[in-house]
Coordinates of C-alpha atoms and ligand atoms in Angstrom, one line a residue:
M1 CA 5.8 29.1 33.5
T2 CA 6.1 26.6 30.6
R3 CA 4.3 27.7 27.5
T4 CA 1.0 26.3 26.5
P5 CA 0.4 25.6 22.7
I6 CA -2.4 28.0 21.7
K7 CA -4.7 25.3 20.5
N8 CA -4.7 23.7 24.0
L9 CA -5.8 26.9 25.8
A10 CA -9.6 26.6 25.3
P11 CA -10.1 23.7 27.8
F12 CA -8.0 25.5 30.5
P13 CA -9.9 27.2 33.3
D14 CA -9.6 31.0 33.6
G15 CA -6.3 31.8 35.2
F16 CA -2.6 32.5 34.4
V17 CA -1.0 31.0 31.3
T18 CA 2.1 31.6 29.3
V19 CA 2.0 31.6 25.5
A20 CA 4.7 32.3 22.9
G21 CA 4.7 32.9 19.2
W22 CA 4.8 35.6 16.6
V23 CA 2.7 38.8 16.3
E24 CA 0.2 38.6 13.5
T25 CA -1.6 41.9 14.0
V26 CA -1.7 44.7 16.5
R27 CA -4.8 46.9 16.9
D28 CA -3.6 49.9 18.9
Q29 CA -6.7 51.8 20.1
K30 CA -6.8 54.8 22.4
K31 CA -8.0 52.9 25.4
V32 CA -7.2 49.3 24.6
Q33 CA -4.7 47.3 22.6
F34 CA -5.2 43.9 20.9
V35 CA -2.5 41.6 19.6
I36 CA -3.3 38.5 17.6
L37 CA -0.5 36.0 18.6
R38 CA 0.1 32.9 16.5
D39 CA 2.1 29.8 17.1
E40 CA 2.4 26.5 15.2
S41 CA -1.0 25.3 16.6
G42 CA -3.3 28.4 16.3
A43 CA -4.0 32.0 17.2
V44 CA -5.2 33.8 20.2
Q45 CA -6.2 37.4 21.0
L46 CA -4.1 39.2 23.7
V47 CA -5.6 42.3 25.3
N48 CA -4.0 45.2 27.2
P49 CA -5.8 48.2 28.7
A50 CA -3.7 51.1 27.4
T51 CA -1.9 53.4 29.8
R52 CA -0.7 56.7 28.2
D53 CA 0.1 60.3 29.1
L54 CA 1.2 59.7 32.7
E55 CA 0.8 62.6 35.1
D56 CA 3.6 63.8 37.3
G57 CA 4.0 61.7 40.3
A58 CA 2.7 58.5 38.6
S59 CA 3.4 55.3 40.5
A60 CA 6.0 52.8 39.5
E61 CA 3.2 50.4 38.5
E62 CA 1.7 53.1 36.2
H63 CA 5.1 53.6 34.7
A64 CA 5.4 49.9 34.0
A65 CA 1.9 49.8 32.5
A66 CA 2.8 52.8 30.2
A67 CA 6.0 51.0 29.1
L68 CA 4.1 47.9 28.3
T69 CA 1.6 50.0 26.2
E70 CA 4.5 51.5 24.3
T71 CA 6.1 48.2 23.7
I72 CA 2.9 46.7 22.3
G73 CA 2.3 49.8 20.1
G74 CA 5.7 49.3 18.6
L75 CA 5.5 45.6 17.9
A76 CA 6.3 44.8 14.3
H77 CA 4.4 42.1 12.5
G78 CA 6.3 38.8 12.9
T79 CA 8.1 39.7 16.2
M80 CA 8.5 36.7 18.4
I81 CA 7.1 37.3 21.9
R82 CA 6.5 35.4 25.1
V83 CA 3.5 36.5 27.2
T84 CA 2.2 35.6 30.6
G85 CA -1.3 36.7 31.4
E86 CA -4.8 35.9 32.5
L87 CA -6.8 33.5 30.3
K88 CA -10.5 34.5 30.1
H89 CA -13.3 32.7 28.4
D90 CA -15.6 35.2 26.8
E91 CA -18.1 34.2 24.1
R92 CA -18.0 37.6 22.5
V93 CA -14.3 37.1 21.4
K94 CA -14.6 36.0 17.8
L95 CA -11.3 34.1 17.8
G96 CA -12.1 31.0 19.7
G97 CA -14.1 32.6 22.6
I98 CA -11.0 33.2 24.7
E99 CA -8.5 36.0 25.3
V100 CA -5.4 36.5 27.4
K101 CA -5.0 39.7 29.4
I102 CA -1.3 40.5 29.2
A103 CA 0.6 40.7 32.5
T104 CA 4.1 40.5 31.2
L105 CA 5.4 40.6 27.7
E106 CA 8.9 39.7 26.6
V107 CA 10.2 40.6 23.1
V108 CA 12.3 37.5 22.3
S109 CA 13.3 38.3 18.8
E110 CA 12.3 41.5 16.9
A111 CA 11.2 41.5 13.3
L112 CA 12.2 44.3 10.9
P113 CA 9.2 46.7 10.6
E114 CA 8.6 46.1 6.8
T115 CA 7.6 42.6 5.9
P116 CA 8.9 41.7 2.5
I117 CA 5.8 39.8 1.4
A118 CA 2.1 40.5 1.6
D119 CA -1.0 38.4 1.0
D120 CA -1.1 39.5 -2.6
S121 CA 2.6 38.9 -3.4
S122 CA 3.4 36.7 -6.4
L123 CA 4.1 33.0 -5.8
D124 CA 7.7 33.6 -6.9
K125 CA 8.2 36.4 -4.4
R126 CA 6.6 34.3 -1.7
L127 CA 9.1 31.5 -2.5
D128 CA 12.0 34.0 -2.1
W129 CA 10.7 34.4 1.5
R130 CA 9.5 30.9 2.0
F131 CA 10.1 30.9 5.8
L132 CA 7.7 33.8 6.1
D133 CA 5.3 32.4 3.6
L134 CA 5.1 29.2 5.6
R135 CA 3.9 31.1 8.6
R136 CA 0.5 31.2 6.9
P137 CA -1.7 28.6 8.6
E138 CA -2.8 27.2 5.3
A139 CA 0.8 26.7 4.3
S140 CA 1.8 24.8 7.5
L141 CA -1.5 22.8 7.2
I142 CA -0.1 21.4 3.9
F143 CA 2.9 19.9 5.7
K144 CA 0.8 18.6 8.6
I145 CA -1.3 16.8 5.9
Q146 CA 1.9 15.6 4.2
T147 CA 3.1 14.2 7.6
T148 CA -0.2 12.3 8.1
F149 CA -0.2 11.1 4.5
E150 CA 3.3 9.7 4.6
H151 CA 2.8 8.2 8.0
A152 CA -0.3 6.4 6.6
L153 CA 1.5 5.1 3.6
R154 CA 4.3 3.7 5.8
S155 CA 1.8 2.1 8.3
W156 CA 0.0 0.4 5.4
W157 CA 3.2 -0.9 4.0
V158 CA 4.7 -1.9 7.3
E159 CA 1.5 -3.8 8.4
R160 CA 1.8 -5.8 5.2
D161 CA 5.5 -6.7 5.7
F162 CA 7.0 -4.4 3.1
I163 CA 10.7 -3.6 3.7
E164 CA 11.8 0.1 3.6
I165 CA 14.9 0.7 1.5
H166 CA 17.1 3.7 0.9
T167 CA 18.7 3.6 -2.5
P168 CA 21.7 5.8 -3.4
K169 CA 21.1 9.1 -5.2
L170 CA 24.6 9.1 -6.7
M171 CA 24.7 6.8 -9.6
A172 CA 27.1 5.6 -12.3
S173 CA 24.4 5.6 -15.0
A174 CA 21.1 7.1 -15.9
S175 CA 18.1 5.6 -14.1
E176 CA 15.3 6.6 -16.5
S177 CA 16.6 8.1 -19.7
R178 CA 19.6 10.1 -20.9
A179 CA 17.4 13.1 -21.2
E180 CA 16.8 15.1 -18.0
L181 CA 20.0 13.8 -16.4
F182 CA 22.1 15.8 -13.9
E183 CA 25.7 14.9 -14.4
M184 CA 28.5 15.8 -11.9
E185 CA 32.2 15.4 -11.3
Y186 CA 32.9 12.4 -9.1
F187 CA 36.6 12.2 -8.3
E188 CA 38.2 10.7 -11.4
T189 CA 34.9 9.9 -13.0
K190 CA 31.4 11.2 -13.6
A191 CA 28.3 10.5 -11.5
Y192 CA 24.6 11.1 -12.1
L193 CA 21.9 12.1 -9.7
A194 CA 19.2 9.4 -9.5
Q195 CA 16.1 10.2 -11.6
S196 CA 14.2 7.4 -9.9
P197 CA 15.1 4.5 -7.5
Q198 CA 14.0 2.2 -10.4
F199 CA 17.0 -0.1 -10.8
F200 CA 17.7 -0.5 -7.1
K201 CA 14.1 -1.1 -6.1
Q202 CA 14.1 -3.8 -8.7
M203 CA 17.3 -5.1 -7.3
A204 CA 15.4 -5.9 -4.1
Q205 CA 13.5 -8.6 -6.1
P206 CA 16.4 -10.9 -6.8
A207 CA 17.6 -10.0 -3.4
G208 CA 14.6 -11.8 -2.1
F209 CA 13.0 -8.9 -0.2
G210 CA 9.5 -9.6 -1.7
K211 CA 7.9 -6.2 -1.2
V212 CA 9.8 -2.9 -0.8
F213 CA 9.1 0.8 -0.6
E214 CA 11.0 4.1 -0.5
I215 CA 10.1 7.7 0.0
A216 CA 13.1 9.8 -1.2
P217 CA 14.3 12.6 -3.5
A218 CA 14.6 12.1 -7.2
F219 CA 16.3 14.5 -9.6
R220 CA 15.4 15.5 -13.2
A221 CA 17.2 18.1 -15.3
D222 CA 13.9 19.2 -16.7
P223 CA 14.1 22.7 -18.0
S224 CA 10.4 23.3 -18.1
F225 CA 8.4 25.8 -16.0
T226 CA 5.1 23.9 -15.6
S227 CA 3.1 23.8 -12.4
R228 CA 3.9 20.1 -12.0
H229 CA 7.6 19.7 -12.7
A230 CA 10.5 20.3 -10.3
T231 CA 14.2 19.5 -10.8
E232 CA 14.2 17.7 -7.4
F233 CA 11.0 16.0 -6.1
T234 CA 10.1 13.4 -3.5
S235 CA 9.3 10.1 -5.1
I236 CA 7.1 7.5 -3.5
D237 CA 8.1 4.1 -4.8
A238 CA 7.0 0.5 -4.3
E239 CA 8.0 -2.7 -5.9
I240 CA 6.6 -6.2 -5.3
S241 CA 7.5 -9.8 -6.3
W242 CA 5.4 -12.6 -7.7
I243 CA 2.9 -10.6 -9.5
D244 CA 0.8 -12.0 -12.4
S245 CA 0.5 -8.7 -14.2
H246 CA 0.4 -4.9 -13.6
E247 CA -3.2 -5.6 -12.2
D248 CA -1.6 -6.7 -9.0
V249 CA 0.4 -3.5 -8.8
M250 CA -2.7 -1.4 -9.4
Q251 CA -4.6 -3.2 -6.6
M252 CA -1.8 -2.5 -4.1
H253 CA -1.6 1.1 -5.3
E254 CA -5.4 1.9 -5.0
Q255 CA -5.7 0.2 -1.6
L256 CA -2.7 2.1 -0.4
L257 CA -4.1 5.4 -1.6
A258 CA -7.6 4.8 -0.3
H259 CA -6.1 4.1 3.2
A260 CA -3.7 7.1 3.2
I261 CA -6.3 9.6 1.8
G262 CA -8.8 8.3 4.3
A263 CA -6.3 8.9 7.1
V264 CA -5.8 12.5 5.9
A265 CA -9.6 13.1 5.6
A266 CA -10.2 11.7 9.1
K267 CA -7.6 13.9 10.7
H268 CA -7.7 17.1 8.7
G269 CA -11.0 16.9 6.8
A270 CA -12.6 19.9 8.5
A271 CA -9.4 22.0 8.3
I272 CA -9.0 21.2 4.6
E273 CA -12.5 22.3 3.9
A274 CA -12.0 25.5 5.8
A275 CA -8.7 26.3 4.2
F276 CA -9.1 25.0 0.6
G277 CA -12.8 24.5 0.2
V278 CA -12.3 20.8 -0.6
E279 CA -14.4 18.0 0.8
L280 CA -12.0 15.2 1.1
S281 CA -13.0 11.6 1.7
A282 CA -11.4 8.2 1.2
P283 CA -11.8 7.2 -2.4
T284 CA -13.7 4.1 -3.2
T285 CA -11.9 1.2 -4.8
P286 CA -11.4 -0.2 -7.4
F287 CA -10.5 2.9 -9.4
P288 CA -11.7 2.7 -13.0
R289 CA -9.3 1.2 -15.5
I290 CA -9.3 2.5 -19.1
P291 CA -6.8 1.4 -21.8
L292 CA -4.9 4.2 -23.4
A293 CA -6.5 3.7 -26.9
E294 CA -10.0 3.9 -25.3
A295 CA -9.0 7.0 -23.3
R296 CA -7.8 8.7 -26.5
Q297 CA -11.2 7.8 -28.1
I298 CA -13.1 9.3 -25.2
V299 CA -11.1 12.5 -25.4
A300 CA -11.5 12.6 -29.2
D301 CA -15.3 12.0 -28.9
G302 CA -15.3 15.0 -26.5
G303 CA -14.0 17.2 -29.4
Y304 CA -10.3 17.5 -28.4
E305 CA -7.5 16.4 -30.8
I306 CA -4.4 15.5 -28.9
P307 CA -1.5 17.4 -30.5
R308 CA 1.2 15.0 -29.4
A309 CA 2.6 12.8 -32.1
D310 CA 3.7 10.0 -29.7
G311 CA 0.2 8.9 -28.7
D312 CA 0.5 9.9 -25.0
L313 CA -2.1 12.0 -23.3
D314 CA -1.2 15.7 -23.0
P315 CA -2.2 17.7 -19.9
E316 CA -5.5 18.9 -21.6
A317 CA -6.4 15.3 -22.5
E318 CA -5.7 14.2 -19.0
R319 CA -8.0 16.9 -17.7
R320 CA -10.8 16.0 -20.1
L321 CA -10.4 12.3 -19.5
S322 CA -10.6 12.8 -15.7
A323 CA -13.7 15.0 -16.1
W324 CA -15.3 12.2 -18.2
V325 CA -14.4 9.6 -15.5
K326 CA -15.8 11.8 -12.8
A327 CA -19.1 12.3 -14.7
N328 CA -19.5 8.7 -15.7
H329 CA -17.9 6.7 -12.9
G330 CA -17.9 9.3 -10.0
S331 CA -14.2 8.7 -9.4
D332 CA -11.4 11.3 -8.9
F333 CA -8.9 8.6 -9.9
V334 CA -8.4 6.7 -13.1
F335 CA -5.8 4.1 -14.2
V336 CA -4.9 4.6 -17.9
T337 CA -3.5 1.2 -18.9
D338 CA -1.9 -0.6 -21.8
Y339 CA 0.5 2.1 -22.8
A340 CA 2.0 1.7 -26.3
T341 CA 5.5 0.2 -26.3
G342 CA 6.9 3.2 -28.1
I343 CA 6.3 5.6 -25.2
R344 CA 7.4 3.3 -22.4
P345 CA 10.9 2.6 -21.1
F346 CA 12.8 -0.6 -22.0
Y347 CA 12.2 -2.3 -18.7
H348 CA 8.4 -2.4 -19.0
M349 CA 7.0 -5.9 -19.9
R350 CA 5.2 -6.1 -23.1
R351 CA 1.9 -7.9 -23.5
E352 CA 2.1 -11.5 -24.3
G353 CA 0.6 -12.0 -27.8
D354 CA 0.7 -8.2 -28.4
P355 CA 4.1 -6.6 -28.1
T356 CA 2.8 -3.2 -29.2
V357 CA 1.4 -2.6 -25.7
T358 CA 3.0 -2.8 -22.3
N359 CA 1.8 -4.1 -19.0
S360 CA 1.8 -0.6 -17.6
Y361 CA -0.4 2.2 -16.4
D362 CA -0.5 5.9 -15.5
L363 CA -2.6 7.0 -12.6
L364 CA -4.5 10.3 -13.0
Y365 CA -5.9 12.1 -10.0
N366 CA -8.3 15.1 -10.4
G367 CA -7.0 15.7 -14.0
T368 CA -3.3 15.2 -13.7
E369 CA -0.8 12.2 -13.8
I370 CA 0.5 11.4 -10.4
S371 CA 2.1 8.1 -11.1
T372 CA 3.5 5.5 -13.5
G373 CA 3.5 1.8 -12.8
A374 CA 4.3 -1.4 -14.6
Q375 CA 5.2 -5.1 -14.6
R376 CA 8.9 -5.3 -15.3
E377 CA 10.5 -7.5 -17.9
H378 CA 12.5 -10.1 -15.9
R379 CA 13.6 -12.4 -18.8
L380 CA 17.2 -11.4 -19.5
D381 CA 17.2 -12.0 -23.3
V382 CA 13.9 -10.1 -23.8
L383 CA 15.2 -7.3 -21.6
I384 CA 18.4 -7.0 -23.6
G385 CA 16.5 -6.9 -26.8
Q386 CA 14.2 -4.2 -25.6
A387 CA 17.1 -2.1 -24.3
R388 CA 18.8 -2.4 -27.7
E389 CA 15.6 -1.4 -29.5
K390 CA 15.5 1.7 -27.3
G391 CA 19.0 2.7 -28.4
L392 CA 20.7 1.7 -25.1
E393 CA 24.0 -0.1 -24.9
P394 CA 23.6 -3.3 -22.8
E395 CA 27.3 -2.9 -21.8
E396 CA 26.4 0.3 -19.9
L397 CA 23.6 -1.6 -18.1
E398 CA 25.7 -4.6 -17.1
F399 CA 25.2 -4.0 -13.3
Y400 CA 21.4 -3.9 -13.8
L401 CA 21.3 -6.9 -16.2
D402 CA 23.2 -8.9 -13.6
F403 CA 20.1 -8.7 -11.4
F404 CA 18.4 -11.0 -13.9
R405 CA 21.2 -13.6 -14.2
Y406 CA 20.8 -15.4 -10.9
G407 CA 17.1 -15.9 -10.6
V408 CA 14.5 -13.2 -10.3
P409 CA 10.8 -13.4 -9.5
P410 CA 8.3 -11.7 -11.8
H411 CA 7.8 -8.2 -10.3
G412 CA 6.4 -4.7 -10.7
G413 CA 5.8 -1.5 -9.0
F414 CA 5.1 2.2 -9.3
G415 CA 6.7 5.7 -8.7
M416 CA 4.5 8.6 -7.5
G417 CA 5.3 12.3 -7.0
L418 CA 4.4 13.3 -3.4
A419 CA 4.0 17.0 -4.2
R420 CA 1.6 16.3 -7.1
V421 CA -0.6 14.1 -4.9
L422 CA -0.9 16.9 -2.4
M423 CA -1.5 19.6 -5.0
L424 CA -4.3 17.6 -6.5
M425 CA -5.8 16.5 -3.2
L426 CA -6.1 20.1 -2.0
G427 CA -7.0 21.6 -5.4
L428 CA -3.9 23.9 -5.5
G429 CA -2.4 25.3 -8.7
S430 CA 1.2 24.3 -8.4
I431 CA 3.6 21.9 -6.7
R432 CA 5.5 24.9 -5.6
E433 CA 2.8 25.3 -2.9
T434 CA 3.1 21.7 -1.8
T435 CA 6.9 21.4 -1.8
Y436 CA 8.7 22.7 1.3
L437 CA 11.4 24.2 -0.7
F438 CA 10.9 24.1 -4.5
R439 CA 13.7 23.4 -6.9
G440 CA 13.4 24.5 -10.5
P441 CA 15.6 25.6 -13.4
T442 CA 16.0 29.1 -11.9
R443 CA 15.5 28.3 -8.2
L444 CA 18.3 27.0 -6.0
L445 CA 17.5 29.5 -3.1
P446 CA 16.4 29.4 -0.3
Ligands
AMO1 P1 7.9 8.6 -14.0 O1 9.0 9.2 -14.8 O2 6.5 8.7 -14.7 O3 8.1 7.1 -13.7 O4 7.7 9.4 -12.6 C1 6.8 8.9 -11.7 C2 6.1 10.1 -11.1 O5 7.0 10.9 -10.4 C3 6.5 12.3 -10.5 N1 7.5 13.1 -11.3 C4 7.7 14.4 -11.1 N2 7.3 15.2 -10.1 C5 7.8 16.5 -10.1 N3 8.7 16.9 -11.0 C6 9.2 16.1 -12.0 N4 10.1 16.6 -12.8 C7 8.7 14.8 -12.0 N5 9.0 13.7 -12.8 C8 8.2 12.7 -12.4 C9 5.2 12.2 -11.3 C10 5.3 10.9 -12.0 O6 4.0 10.4 -12.3 N6 10.6 4.6 -12.6 C11 9.2 5.1 -13.0 C12 8.2 4.6 -12.0 C13 7.9 3.1 -12.0 O7 7.7 2.6 -13.1 O8 8.0 2.6 -10.9 C14 9.2 6.6 -13.1 O9 10.1 7.3 -12.6 O10 4.2 12.2 -10.3

């Protein structure tokens, strides 16, 4: 008999079914045994009337029943089993109103009796045993949500004629800054792991692609141990031609997110509320836009002095600003715009008439930055000047500067961390929870 995914059992009429999965719990009572069996789709109660203490002359059937009872009594948590039995609908069964009376049980793959992690294990310990940690339904739910989210992003882009690109992650130069750069041997020379697809998504503009996107890994040799930094993360990037300013990028960005979060809410809203206590709905657009100087003032008026010397918002300021926006505009999102030139990379376009600010933004979601976006400087002479000003050698950037020598449309885009979006969407405390396998300064395994 082919197996039926557990979530599909309920509509079946009473009768024989086969299910397969892992043992979540065994309740071995004197007269009856219960097993909670879980697969990727759900959990079901299995039941077996216990047969013990056979008398002399017991029948072969009774011996088989006693053997089954013994097998069930010895099942370790996590053991993979396949069971054929009789499905019965019974309203009294708390778990979904159904149970399966075991006819045959095959132990397919035994688990060691001691499970290395428990519900109260530390996050670090859980990550050591990530494959077991991921068996928790709330954990696999995160990746079902991720699948829906990415699918919705792609659909939105594809319907609007964006082209998907895959840029190389082995690079000859830094893509964001010399800091946080992974360097490696590359035959006779050195290579660097891409910190962002920045240069090559921009290359698609003189290539005449118009609108592009990429969802791919990015690498940062960031030694910090915060809840929102990883050394390898999935970056969601888009870049579009013929924009008038970063406003065009923000409009694309907010519509894209409203669509993708709406798709997640429609498909997983009830499960998200049950697992994480979050009521998710599609955000309304436009998201509020607040220039950085004003954002700083709002935070200062709230009694918090930002300790950073460079003028950027620190995590506490981001939280306070988001709380203010939520209270005053009812939005979980806010675009902080007009970043000062000093805290932005050389490729950001500066404001015409006020070169102290850039045509750029950060997007905050429920109190934390999830994205940076900007209009790019596409005028070669200005770009070279800005690179020099930031201490970069134009000679090292020749391949990038070439993109601007043969005609290039005005353009802009954004980069957004996938795990951060999921963490903030679900109200979780760390991107370690929303990354399949987290990579940090002290974690390369599993
Ligand atoms: P930025 O460096 O701000 O911009 O990165 C964009 C977004 O990527 C995510 N992110 C990270 N996530 C986890 N761990 C990290 N170490 C990490 N670093 C960044 C964040 C962040 O907001 N090229 C520009 C984007 C652009 O202008 O298009 C860039 O990379 O969510």
